[in-house]
JSON list of C-alpha atoms in Angstrom, two decimals:
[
{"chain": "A", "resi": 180, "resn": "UNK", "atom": "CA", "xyz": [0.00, 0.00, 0.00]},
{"chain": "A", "resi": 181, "resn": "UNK", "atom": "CA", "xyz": [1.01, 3.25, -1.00]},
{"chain": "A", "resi": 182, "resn": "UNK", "atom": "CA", "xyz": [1.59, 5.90, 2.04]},
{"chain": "A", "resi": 183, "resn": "UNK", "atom": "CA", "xyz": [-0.11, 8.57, -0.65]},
{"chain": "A", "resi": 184, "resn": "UNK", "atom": "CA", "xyz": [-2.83, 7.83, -2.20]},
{"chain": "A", "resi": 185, "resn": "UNK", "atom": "CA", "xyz": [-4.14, 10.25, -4.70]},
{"chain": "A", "resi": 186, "resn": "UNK", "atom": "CA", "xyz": [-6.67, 9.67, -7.74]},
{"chain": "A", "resi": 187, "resn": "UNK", "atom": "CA", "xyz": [-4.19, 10.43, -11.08]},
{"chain": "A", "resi": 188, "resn": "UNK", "atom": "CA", "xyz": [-7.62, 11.48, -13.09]},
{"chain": "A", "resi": 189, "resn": "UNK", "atom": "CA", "xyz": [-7.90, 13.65, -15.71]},
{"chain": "A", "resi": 190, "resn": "UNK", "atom": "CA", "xyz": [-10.70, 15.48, -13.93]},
{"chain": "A", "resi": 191, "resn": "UNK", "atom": "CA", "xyz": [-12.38, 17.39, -16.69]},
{"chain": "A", "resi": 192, "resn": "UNK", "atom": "CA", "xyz": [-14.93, 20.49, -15.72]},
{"chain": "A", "resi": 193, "resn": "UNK", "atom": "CA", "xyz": [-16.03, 23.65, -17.48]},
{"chain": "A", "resi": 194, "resn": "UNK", "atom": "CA", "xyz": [-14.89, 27.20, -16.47]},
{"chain": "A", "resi": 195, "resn": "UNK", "atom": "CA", "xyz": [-16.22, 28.06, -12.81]},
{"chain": "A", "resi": 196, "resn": "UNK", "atom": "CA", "xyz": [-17.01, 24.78, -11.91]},
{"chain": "A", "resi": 197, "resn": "UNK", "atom": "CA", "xyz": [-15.66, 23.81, -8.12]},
{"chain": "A", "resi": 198, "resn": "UNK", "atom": "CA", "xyz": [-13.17, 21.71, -8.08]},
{"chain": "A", "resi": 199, "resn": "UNK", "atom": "CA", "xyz": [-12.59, 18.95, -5.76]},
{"chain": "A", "resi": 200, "resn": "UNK", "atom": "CA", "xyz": [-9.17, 16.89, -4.96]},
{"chain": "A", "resi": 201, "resn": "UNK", "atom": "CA", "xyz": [-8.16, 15.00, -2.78]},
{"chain": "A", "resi": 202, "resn": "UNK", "atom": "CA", "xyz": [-5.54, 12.60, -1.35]},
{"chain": "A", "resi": 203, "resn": "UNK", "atom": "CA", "xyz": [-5.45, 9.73, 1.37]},
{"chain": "A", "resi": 204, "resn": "UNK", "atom": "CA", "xyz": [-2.94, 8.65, 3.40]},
{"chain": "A", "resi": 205, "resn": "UNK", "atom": "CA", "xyz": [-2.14, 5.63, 6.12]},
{"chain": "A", "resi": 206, "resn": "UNK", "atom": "CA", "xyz": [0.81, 7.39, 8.13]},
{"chain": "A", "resi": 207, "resn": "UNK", "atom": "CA", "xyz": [-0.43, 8.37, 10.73]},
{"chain": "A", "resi": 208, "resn": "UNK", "atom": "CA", "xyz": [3.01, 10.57, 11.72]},
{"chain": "A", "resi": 209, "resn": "UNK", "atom": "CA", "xyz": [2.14, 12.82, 9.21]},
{"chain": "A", "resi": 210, "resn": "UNK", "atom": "CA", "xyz": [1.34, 16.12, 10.54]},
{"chain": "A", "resi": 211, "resn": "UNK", "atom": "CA", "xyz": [2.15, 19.02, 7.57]},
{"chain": "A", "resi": 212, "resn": "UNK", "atom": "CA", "xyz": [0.04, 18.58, 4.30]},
{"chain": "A", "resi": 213, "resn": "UNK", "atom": "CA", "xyz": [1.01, 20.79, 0.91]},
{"chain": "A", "resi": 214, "resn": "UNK", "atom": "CA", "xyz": [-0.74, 21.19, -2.34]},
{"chain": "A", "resi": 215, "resn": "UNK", "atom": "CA", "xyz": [1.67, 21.81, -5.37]},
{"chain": "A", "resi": 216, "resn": "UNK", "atom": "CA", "xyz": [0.72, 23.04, -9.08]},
{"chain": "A", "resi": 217, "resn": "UNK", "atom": "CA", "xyz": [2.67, 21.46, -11.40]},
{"chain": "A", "resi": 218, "resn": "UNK", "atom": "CA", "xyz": [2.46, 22.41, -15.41]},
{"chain": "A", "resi": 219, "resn": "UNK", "atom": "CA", "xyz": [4.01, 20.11, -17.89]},
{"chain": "A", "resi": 220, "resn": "UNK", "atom": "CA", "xyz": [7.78, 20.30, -18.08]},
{"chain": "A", "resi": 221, "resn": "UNK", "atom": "CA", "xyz": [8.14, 22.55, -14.97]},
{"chain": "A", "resi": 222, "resn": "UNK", "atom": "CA", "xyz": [8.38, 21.54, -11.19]},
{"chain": "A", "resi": 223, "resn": "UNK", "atom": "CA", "xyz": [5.83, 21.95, -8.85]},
{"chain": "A", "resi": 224, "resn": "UNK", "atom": "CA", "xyz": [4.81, 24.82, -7.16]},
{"chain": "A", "resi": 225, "resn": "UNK", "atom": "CA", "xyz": [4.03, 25.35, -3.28]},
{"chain": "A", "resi": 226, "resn": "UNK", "atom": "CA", "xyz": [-0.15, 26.39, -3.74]},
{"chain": "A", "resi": 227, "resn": "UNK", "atom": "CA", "xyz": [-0.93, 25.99, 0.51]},
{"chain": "A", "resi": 228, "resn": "UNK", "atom": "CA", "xyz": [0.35, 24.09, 3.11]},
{"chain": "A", "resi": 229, "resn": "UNK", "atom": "CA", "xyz": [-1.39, 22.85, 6.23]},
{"chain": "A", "resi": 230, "resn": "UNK", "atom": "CA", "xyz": [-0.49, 21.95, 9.81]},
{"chain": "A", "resi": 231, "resn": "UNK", "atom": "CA", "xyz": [-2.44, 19.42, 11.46]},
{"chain": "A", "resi": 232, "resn": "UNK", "atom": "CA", "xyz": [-6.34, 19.16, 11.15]},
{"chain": "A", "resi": 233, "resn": "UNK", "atom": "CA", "xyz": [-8.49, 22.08, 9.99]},
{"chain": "A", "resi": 234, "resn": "UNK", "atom": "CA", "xyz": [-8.87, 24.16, 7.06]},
{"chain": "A", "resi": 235, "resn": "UNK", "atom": "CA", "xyz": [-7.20, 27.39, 5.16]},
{"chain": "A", "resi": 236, "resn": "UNK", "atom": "CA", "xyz": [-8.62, 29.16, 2.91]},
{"chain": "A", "resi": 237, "resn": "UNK", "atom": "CA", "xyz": [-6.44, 31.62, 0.16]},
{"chain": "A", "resi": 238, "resn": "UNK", "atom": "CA", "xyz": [-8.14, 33.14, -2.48]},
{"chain": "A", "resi": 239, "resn": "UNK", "atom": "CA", "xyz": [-10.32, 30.91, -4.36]},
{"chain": "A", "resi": 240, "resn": "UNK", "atom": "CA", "xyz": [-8.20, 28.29, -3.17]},
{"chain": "A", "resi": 241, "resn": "UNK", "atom": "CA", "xyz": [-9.21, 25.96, -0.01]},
{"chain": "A", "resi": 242, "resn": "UNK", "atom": "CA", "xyz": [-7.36, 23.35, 1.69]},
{"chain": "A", "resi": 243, "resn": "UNK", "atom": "CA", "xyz": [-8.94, 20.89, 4.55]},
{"chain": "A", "resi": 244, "resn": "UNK", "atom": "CA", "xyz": [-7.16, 17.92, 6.33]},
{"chain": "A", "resi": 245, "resn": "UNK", "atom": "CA", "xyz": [-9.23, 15.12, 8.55]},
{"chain": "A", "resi": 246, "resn": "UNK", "atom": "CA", "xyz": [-6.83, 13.46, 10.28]},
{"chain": "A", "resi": 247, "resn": "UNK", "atom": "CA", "xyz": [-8.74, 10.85, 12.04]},
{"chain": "A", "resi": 248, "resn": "UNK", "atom": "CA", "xyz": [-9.89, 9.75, 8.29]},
{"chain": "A", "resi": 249, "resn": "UNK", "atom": "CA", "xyz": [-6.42, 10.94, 6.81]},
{"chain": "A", "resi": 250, "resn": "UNK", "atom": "CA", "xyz": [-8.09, 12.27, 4.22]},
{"chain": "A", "resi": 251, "resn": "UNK", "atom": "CA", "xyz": [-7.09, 15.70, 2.87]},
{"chain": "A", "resi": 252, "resn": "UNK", "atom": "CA", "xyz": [-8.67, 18.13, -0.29]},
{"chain": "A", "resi": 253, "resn": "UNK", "atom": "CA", "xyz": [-8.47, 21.07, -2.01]},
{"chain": "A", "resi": 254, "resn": "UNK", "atom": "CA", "xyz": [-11.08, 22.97, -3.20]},
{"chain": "A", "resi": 255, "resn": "UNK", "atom": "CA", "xyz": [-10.64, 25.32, -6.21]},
{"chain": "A", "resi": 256, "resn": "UNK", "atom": "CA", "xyz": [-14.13, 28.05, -6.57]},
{"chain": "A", "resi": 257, "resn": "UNK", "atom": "CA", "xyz": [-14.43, 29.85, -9.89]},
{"chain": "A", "resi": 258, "resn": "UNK", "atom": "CA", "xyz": [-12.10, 27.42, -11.90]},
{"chain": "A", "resi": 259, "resn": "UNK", "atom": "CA", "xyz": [-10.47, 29.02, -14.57]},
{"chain": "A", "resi": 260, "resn": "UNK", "atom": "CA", "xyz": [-8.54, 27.39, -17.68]},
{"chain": "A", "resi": 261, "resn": "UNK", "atom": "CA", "xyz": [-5.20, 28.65, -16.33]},
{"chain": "A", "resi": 262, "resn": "UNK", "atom": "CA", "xyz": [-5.90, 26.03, -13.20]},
{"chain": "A", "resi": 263, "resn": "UNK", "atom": "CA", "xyz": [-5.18, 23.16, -15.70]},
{"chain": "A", "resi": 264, "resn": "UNK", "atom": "CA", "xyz": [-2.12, 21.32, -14.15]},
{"chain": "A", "resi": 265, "resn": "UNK", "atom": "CA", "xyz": [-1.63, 18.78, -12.52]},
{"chain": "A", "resi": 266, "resn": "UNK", "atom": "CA", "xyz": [-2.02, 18.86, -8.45]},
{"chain": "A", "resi": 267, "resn": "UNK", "atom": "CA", "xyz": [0.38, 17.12, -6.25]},
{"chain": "A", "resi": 268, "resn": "UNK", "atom": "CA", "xyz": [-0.23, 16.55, -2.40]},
{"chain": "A", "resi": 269, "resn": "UNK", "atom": "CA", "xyz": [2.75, 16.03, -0.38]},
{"chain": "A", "resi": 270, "resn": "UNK", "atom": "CA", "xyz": [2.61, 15.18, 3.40]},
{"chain": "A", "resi": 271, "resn": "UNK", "atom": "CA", "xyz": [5.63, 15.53, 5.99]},
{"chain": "A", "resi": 272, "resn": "UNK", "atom": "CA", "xyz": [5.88, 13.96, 9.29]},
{"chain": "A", "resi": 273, "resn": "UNK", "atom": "CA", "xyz": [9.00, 16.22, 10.28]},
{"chain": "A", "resi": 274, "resn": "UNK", "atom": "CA", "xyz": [9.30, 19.64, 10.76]},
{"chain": "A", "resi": 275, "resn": "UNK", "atom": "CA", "xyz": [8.18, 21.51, 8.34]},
{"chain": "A", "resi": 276, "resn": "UNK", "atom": "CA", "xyz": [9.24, 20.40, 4.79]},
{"chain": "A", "resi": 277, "resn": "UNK", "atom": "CA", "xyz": [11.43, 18.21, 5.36]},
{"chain": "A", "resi": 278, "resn": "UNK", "atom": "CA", "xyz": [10.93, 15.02, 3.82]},
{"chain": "A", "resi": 279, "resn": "UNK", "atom": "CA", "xyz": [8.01, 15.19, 1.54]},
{"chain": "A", "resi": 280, "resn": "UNK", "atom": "CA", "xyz": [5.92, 12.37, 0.39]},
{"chain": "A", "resi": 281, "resn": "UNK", "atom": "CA", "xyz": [4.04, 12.99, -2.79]},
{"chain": "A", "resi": 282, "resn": "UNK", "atom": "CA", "xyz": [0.61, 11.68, -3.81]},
{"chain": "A", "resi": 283, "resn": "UNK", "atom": "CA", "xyz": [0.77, 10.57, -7.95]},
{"chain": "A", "resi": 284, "resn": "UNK", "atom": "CA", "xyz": [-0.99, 13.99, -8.61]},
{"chain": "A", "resi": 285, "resn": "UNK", "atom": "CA", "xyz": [-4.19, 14.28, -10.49]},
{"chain": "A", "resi": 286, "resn": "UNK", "atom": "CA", "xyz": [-4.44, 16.21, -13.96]},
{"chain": "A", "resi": 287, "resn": "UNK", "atom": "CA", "xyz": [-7.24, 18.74, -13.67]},
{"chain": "A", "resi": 288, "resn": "UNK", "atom": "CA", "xyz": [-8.41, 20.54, -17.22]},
{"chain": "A", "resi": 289, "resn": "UNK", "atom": "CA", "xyz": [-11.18, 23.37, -17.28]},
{"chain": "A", "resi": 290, "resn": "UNK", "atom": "CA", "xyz": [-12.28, 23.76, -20.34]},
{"chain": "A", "resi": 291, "resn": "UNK", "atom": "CA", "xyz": [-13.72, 27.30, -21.22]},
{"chain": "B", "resi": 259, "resn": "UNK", "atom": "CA", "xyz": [11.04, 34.69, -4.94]},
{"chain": "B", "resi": 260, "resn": "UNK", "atom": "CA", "xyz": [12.96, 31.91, -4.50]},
{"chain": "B", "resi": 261, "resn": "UNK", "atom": "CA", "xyz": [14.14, 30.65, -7.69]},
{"chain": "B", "resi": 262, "resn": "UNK", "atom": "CA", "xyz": [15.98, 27.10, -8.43]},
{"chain": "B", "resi": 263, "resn": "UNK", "atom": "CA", "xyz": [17.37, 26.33, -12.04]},
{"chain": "B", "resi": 264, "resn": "UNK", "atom": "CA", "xyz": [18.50, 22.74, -13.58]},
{"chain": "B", "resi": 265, "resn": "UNK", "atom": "CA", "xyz": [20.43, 21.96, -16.42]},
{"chain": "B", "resi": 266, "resn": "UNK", "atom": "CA", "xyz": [19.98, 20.99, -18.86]},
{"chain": "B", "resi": 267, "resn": "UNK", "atom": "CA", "xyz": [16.46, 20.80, -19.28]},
{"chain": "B", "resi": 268, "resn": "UNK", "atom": "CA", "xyz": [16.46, 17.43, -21.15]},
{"chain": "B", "resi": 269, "resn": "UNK", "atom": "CA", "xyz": [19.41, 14.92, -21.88]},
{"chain": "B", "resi": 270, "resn": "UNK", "atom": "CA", "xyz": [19.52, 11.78, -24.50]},
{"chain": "B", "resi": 271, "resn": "UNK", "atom": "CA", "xyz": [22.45, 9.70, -23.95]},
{"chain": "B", "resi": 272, "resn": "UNK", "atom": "CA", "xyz": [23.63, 6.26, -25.02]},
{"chain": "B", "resi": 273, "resn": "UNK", "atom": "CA", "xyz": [23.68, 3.56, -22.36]},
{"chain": "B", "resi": 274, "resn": "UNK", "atom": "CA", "xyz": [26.93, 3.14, -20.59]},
{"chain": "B", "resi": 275, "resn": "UNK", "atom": "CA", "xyz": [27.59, 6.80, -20.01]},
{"chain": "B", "resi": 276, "resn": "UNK", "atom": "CA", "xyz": [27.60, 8.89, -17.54]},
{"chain": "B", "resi": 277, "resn": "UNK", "atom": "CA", "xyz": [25.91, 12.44, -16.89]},
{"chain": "B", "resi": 278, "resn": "UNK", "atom": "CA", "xyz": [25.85, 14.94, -14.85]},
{"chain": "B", "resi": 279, "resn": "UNK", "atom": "CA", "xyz": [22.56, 17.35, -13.74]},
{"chain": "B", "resi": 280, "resn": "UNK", "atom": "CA", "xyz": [23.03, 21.11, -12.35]},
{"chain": "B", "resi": 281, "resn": "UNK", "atom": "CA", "xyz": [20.57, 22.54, -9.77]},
{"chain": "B", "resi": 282, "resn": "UNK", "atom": "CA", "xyz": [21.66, 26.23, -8.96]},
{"chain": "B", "resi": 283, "resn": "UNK", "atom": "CA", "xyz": [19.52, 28.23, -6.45]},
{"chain": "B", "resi": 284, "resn": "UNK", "atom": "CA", "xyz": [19.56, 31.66, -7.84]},
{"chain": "B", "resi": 285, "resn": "UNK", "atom": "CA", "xyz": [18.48, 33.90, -4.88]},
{"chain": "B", "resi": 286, "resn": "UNK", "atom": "CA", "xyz": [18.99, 32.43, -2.03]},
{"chain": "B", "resi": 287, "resn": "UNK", "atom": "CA", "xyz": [21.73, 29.75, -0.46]},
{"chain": "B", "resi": 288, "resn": "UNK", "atom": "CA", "xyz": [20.15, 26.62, -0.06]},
{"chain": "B", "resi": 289, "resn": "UNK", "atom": "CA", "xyz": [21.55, 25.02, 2.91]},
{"chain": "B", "resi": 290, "resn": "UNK", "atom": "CA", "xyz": [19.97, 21.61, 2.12]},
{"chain": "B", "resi": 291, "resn": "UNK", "atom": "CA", "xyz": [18.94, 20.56, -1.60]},
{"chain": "B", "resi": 292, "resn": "UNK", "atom": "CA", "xyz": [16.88, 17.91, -2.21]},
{"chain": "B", "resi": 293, "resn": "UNK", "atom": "CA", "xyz": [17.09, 14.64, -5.56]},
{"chain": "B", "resi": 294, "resn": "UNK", "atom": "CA", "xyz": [13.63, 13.55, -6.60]},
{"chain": "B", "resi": 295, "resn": "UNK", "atom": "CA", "xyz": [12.99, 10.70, -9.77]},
{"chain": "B", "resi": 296, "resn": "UNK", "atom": "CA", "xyz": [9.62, 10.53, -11.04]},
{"chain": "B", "resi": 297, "resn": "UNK", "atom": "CA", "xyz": [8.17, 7.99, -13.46]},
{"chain": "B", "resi": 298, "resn": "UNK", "atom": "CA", "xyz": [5.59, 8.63, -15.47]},
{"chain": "B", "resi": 299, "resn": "UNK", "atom": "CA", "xyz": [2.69, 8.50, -13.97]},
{"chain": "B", "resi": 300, "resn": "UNK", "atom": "CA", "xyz": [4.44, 7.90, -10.55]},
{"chain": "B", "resi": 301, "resn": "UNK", "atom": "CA", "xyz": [4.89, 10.36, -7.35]},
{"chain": "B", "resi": 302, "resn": "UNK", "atom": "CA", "xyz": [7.86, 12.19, -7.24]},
{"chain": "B", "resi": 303, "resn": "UNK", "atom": "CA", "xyz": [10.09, 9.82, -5.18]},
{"chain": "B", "resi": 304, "resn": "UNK", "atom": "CA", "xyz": [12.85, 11.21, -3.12]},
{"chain": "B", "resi": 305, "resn": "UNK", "atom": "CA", "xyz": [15.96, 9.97, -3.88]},
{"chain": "B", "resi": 306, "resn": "UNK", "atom": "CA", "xyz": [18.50, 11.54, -1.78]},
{"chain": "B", "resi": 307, "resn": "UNK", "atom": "CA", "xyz": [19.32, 14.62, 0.88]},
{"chain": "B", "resi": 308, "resn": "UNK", "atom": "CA", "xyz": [22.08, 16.87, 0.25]},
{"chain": "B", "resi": 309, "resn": "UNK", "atom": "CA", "xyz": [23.67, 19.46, 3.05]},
{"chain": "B", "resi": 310, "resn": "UNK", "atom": "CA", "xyz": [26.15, 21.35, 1.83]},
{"chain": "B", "resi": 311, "resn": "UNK", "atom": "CA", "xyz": [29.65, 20.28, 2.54]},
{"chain": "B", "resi": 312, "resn": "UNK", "atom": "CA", "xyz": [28.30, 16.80, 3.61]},
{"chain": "B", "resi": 313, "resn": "UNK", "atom": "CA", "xyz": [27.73, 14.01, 2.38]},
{"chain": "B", "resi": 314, "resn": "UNK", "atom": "CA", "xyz": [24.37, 13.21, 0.63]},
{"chain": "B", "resi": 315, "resn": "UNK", "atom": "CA", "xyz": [22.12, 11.11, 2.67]},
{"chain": "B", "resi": 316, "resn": "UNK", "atom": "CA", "xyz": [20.62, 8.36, 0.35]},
{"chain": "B", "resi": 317, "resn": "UNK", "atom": "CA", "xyz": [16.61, 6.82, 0.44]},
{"chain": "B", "resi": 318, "resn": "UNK", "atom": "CA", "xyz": [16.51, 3.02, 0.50]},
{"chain": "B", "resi": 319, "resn": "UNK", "atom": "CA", "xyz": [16.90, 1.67, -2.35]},
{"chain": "B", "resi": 320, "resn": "UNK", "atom": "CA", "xyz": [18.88, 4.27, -4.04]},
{"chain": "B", "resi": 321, "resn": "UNK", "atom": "CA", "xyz": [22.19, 3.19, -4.89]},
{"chain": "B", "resi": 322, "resn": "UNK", "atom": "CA", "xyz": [24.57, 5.34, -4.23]},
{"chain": "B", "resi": 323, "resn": "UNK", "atom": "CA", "xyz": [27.25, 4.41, -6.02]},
{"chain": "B", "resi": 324, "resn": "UNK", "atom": "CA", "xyz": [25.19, 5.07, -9.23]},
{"chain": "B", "resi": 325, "resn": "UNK", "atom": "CA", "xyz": [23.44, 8.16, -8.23]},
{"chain": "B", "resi": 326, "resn": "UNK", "atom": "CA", "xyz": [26.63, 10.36, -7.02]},
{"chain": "B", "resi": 327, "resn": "UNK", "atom": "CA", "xyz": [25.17, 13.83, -5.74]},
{"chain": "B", "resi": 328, "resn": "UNK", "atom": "CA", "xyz": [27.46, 16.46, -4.56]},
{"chain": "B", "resi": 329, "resn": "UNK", "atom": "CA", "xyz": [26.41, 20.04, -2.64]},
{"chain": "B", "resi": 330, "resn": "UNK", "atom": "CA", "xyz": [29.67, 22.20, -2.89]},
{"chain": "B", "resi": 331, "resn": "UNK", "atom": "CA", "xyz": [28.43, 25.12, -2.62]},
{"chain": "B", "resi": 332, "resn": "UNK", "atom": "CA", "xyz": [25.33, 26.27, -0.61]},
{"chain": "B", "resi": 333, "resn": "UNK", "atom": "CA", "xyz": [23.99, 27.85, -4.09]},
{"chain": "B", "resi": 334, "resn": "UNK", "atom": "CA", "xyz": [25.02, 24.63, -6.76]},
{"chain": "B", "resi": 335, "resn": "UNK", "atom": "CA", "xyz": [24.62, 20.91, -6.01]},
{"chain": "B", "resi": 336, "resn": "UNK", "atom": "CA", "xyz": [25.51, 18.01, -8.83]},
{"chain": "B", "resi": 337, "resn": "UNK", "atom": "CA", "xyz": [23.50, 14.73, -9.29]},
{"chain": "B", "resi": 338, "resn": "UNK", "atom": "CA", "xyz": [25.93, 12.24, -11.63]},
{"chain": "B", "resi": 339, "resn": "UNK", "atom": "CA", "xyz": [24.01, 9.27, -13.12]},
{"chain": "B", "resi": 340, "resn": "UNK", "atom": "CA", "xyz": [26.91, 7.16, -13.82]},
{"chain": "B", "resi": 341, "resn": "UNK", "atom": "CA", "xyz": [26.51, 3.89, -16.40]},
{"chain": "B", "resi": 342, "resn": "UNK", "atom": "CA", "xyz": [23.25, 5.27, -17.30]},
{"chain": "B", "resi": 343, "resn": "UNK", "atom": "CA", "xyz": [21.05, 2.66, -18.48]},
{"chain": "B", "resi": 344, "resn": "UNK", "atom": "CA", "xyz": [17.75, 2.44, -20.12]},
{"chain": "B", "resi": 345, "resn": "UNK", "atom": "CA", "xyz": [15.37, 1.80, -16.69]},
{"chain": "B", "resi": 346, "resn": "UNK", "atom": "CA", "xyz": [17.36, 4.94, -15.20]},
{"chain": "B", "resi": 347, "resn": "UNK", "atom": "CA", "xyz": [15.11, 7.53, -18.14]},
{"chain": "B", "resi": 348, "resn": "UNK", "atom": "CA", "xyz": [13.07, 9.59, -16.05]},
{"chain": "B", "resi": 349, "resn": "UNK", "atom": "CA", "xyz": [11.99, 12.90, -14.87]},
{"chain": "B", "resi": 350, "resn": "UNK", "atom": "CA", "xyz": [15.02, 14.55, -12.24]},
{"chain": "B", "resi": 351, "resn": "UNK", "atom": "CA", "xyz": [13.81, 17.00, -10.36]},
{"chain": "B", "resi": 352, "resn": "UNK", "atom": "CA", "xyz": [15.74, 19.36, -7.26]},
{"chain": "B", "resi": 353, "resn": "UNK", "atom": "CA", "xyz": [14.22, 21.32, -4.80]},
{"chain": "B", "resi": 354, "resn": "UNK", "atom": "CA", "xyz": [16.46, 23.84, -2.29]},
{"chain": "B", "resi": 355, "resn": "UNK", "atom": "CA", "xyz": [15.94, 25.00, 0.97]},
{"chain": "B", "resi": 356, "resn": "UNK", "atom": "CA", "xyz": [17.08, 28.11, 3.31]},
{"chain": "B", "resi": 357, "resn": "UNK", "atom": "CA", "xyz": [18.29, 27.59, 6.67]},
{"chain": "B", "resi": 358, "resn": "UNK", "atom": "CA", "xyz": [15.46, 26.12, 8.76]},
{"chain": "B", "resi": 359, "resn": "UNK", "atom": "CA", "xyz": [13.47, 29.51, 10.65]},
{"chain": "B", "resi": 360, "resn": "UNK", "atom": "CA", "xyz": [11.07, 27.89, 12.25]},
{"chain": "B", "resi": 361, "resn": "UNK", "atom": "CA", "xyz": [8.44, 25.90, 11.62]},
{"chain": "B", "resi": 362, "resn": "UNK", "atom": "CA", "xyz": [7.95, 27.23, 8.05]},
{"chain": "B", "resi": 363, "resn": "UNK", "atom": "CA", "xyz": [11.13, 25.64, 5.80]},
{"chain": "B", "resi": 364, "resn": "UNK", "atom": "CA", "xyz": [9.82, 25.41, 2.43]},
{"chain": "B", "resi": 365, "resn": "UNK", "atom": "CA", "xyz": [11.55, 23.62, -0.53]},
{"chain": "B", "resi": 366, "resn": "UNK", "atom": "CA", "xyz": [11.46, 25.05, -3.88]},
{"chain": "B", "resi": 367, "resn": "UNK", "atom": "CA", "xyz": [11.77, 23.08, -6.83]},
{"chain": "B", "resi": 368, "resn": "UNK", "atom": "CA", "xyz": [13.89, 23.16, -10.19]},
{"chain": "B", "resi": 369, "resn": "UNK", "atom": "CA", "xyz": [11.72, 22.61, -13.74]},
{"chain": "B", "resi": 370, "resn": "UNK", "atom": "CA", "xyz": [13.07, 19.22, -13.98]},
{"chain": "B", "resi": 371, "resn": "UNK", "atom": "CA", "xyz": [15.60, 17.19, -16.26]},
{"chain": "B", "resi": 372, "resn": "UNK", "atom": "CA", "xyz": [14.36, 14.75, -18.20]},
{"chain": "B", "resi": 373, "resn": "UNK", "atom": "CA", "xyz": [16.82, 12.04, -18.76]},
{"chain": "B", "resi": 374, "resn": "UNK", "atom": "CA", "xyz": [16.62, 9.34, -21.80]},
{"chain": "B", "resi": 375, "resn": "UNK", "atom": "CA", "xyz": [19.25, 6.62, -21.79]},
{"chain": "B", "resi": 376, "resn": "UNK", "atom": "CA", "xyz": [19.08, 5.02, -25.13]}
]
């Protein structure tokens, strides 16, 4: 079993649909959880990061984390087609960064 | 912001050779850098931990004897795929961090190499 579970997709939706991803985990020692962007070619890029249960919100951008179902998401409002990427969750049981584990990442595509 | 470069960008070379992948951070010194593979369609998989002036501290079931990595600097470190062979083609990406403030040490990543061993 994979510690990161993450659906690789493509998830498909029209311009300002929500957007819903998520990611599952069985470590229970993790205790940071990070969203990346990554577009093709290029490496991926820090979009929230998370410490412990709870939820954040930034812009249209919203991240939540369940820790007693390890279970994580992001939620993108107003998708646009510049949001087509593909969206990595990472997870860290250290301080901080250190050590990331990375989810597959799932290929999102809004279409206009 | 932060930025991290790699180069080159993409490499073809025959099997049996060896070569050797840049990551620069361009703003900031990068006290730790970080070696990550990814298949396609895989995770990005760390591969190994770099401080500078140390040795590199290896994942299991990286060998590291093949994968040489080497952090002179605190703003260049080297990844060397030596005897390169077909299974080692992948994606390469770095990522660098500052000096640890805190809770909040993020890593920034390169754009990749993509390596094809013919």
């Amino acid at each position: 079993q994979k510690e990161v579970e993450q659906d690789p997709g493509p998830l498909s939706v029209p311009e300002g649909a929500i957007v819903s991803l998520n990611c599952t985990y069985s470590n229970s020692a993790f205790q940071y959880f990070m969203w990346y962007r990554q577009y093709s070619r290029k490496g991926p890029e820090l979009l929230m990061y998370t410490y412990s249960s709870g939820n954040k919100e930034d812009g249209r951008f919203t991240a939540q984390v369940d820790k007693s179902s390890k279970y994580i998401s992001l939620f993108i409002r107003d998708s646009q087609p510049s949001d087509s990427a593909t969206y990595l969750c990472a997870m860290s049981a250290g301080t901080g960064f250190q050590k990331l584990v990375f989810g597959t990442g799932t290929r999102l595509l809004v279409s206009p | 912001g932060a930025v991290v470069s790699q180069h080159p960008s993409w490499v073809i070379c025959k099997s049996g050779t060896s070569v050797k992948i840049e990551c620069r951070s361009l703003d900031f010194q990068a006290t730790t850098m970080f070696w990550y593979r990814q298949f396609p369609k895989q995770s990005l998989m760390l591969m190994a931990t770099s401080n500078e002036g140390s040795k590199a501290t290896y994942e299991q079931g990286v060998e590291k004897d093949k994968f040489l990595i080497n952090h002179a600097s605190l703003t260049l470190s080297t990844l060397t795929v030596t005897s390169a062979h077909p299974e080692d083609s992948s994606f390469y990406i770095c990522s660098a961090r500052q000096r640890p403030r805190g809770e909040y040490n993020e890593q920034f990543f390169g754009p990749g190499t993509r390596l094809t061993v013919l």
